[in-house]
Amino acid sequence: MSDRSDRALQEPTLLLLTALADEPRHGYAILQEVKKISGGRVTLRTGTLYSALERLLNEGQIQVHREEIVSGRLRRTYTLAPAGRATLASEAERLHATASEAERRLGLHRPGPKGATA
């Protein structure tokens, strides 16, 4: 298992972990979810997906949720492992902090709820 706490995730890894955050998915469903999450901006190739899934499995970020035979082929369904959930939460916090600072510096900082003081 690798320690990712000191470095940002690459976008494909961030998208893969995000795609698995709410429910287990098989490969094709992950591809579709990544496309949806990215607003169609990112389309992963099948080879890229399965290489990344294998790496994330080896790192303990994801795990196999279920294996079944469909049309004579093995189909794996993947889910986030606890380490992957922690990695994704940490990355979401980092991205949120960076985006908030960018908005502040651009003068786009949105006011909080009515009655809140900064």
Phi, psi and omega in degrees: 000136181257155178266114183259004189295339185259006181216150180289151176281146171291150184304315179300321178294316177302315181293320178296313179297320178296320180297333181262000186291328186259338178193156177295147179215152173269173188309307182297319179296325177295315178304314180294320181292320177299317178299317180295311181301321183274005181066029180084359182287329182242123174237110181280142172281153182303314180298320178296317180300308186290330173294317180293319178299318179297317179297315180294325174298312181297328179278351182080015180280328177230169176215161177283124180274319182200150172235138178211159177264123179234120182053040177079005181239146177288129175238124178259141172249131185252155176217161176291138170274163178307321179296322179292322177297317179294318179298314181295318179298318179296318179293321178298318177297316180298314180295319179298315180297318180294315180296319179298318179293320177298315178298318179300313183291333178273357182076021181258005184301124182274139179294153178285190178301155180305136178088349179281145176241148182261000000 
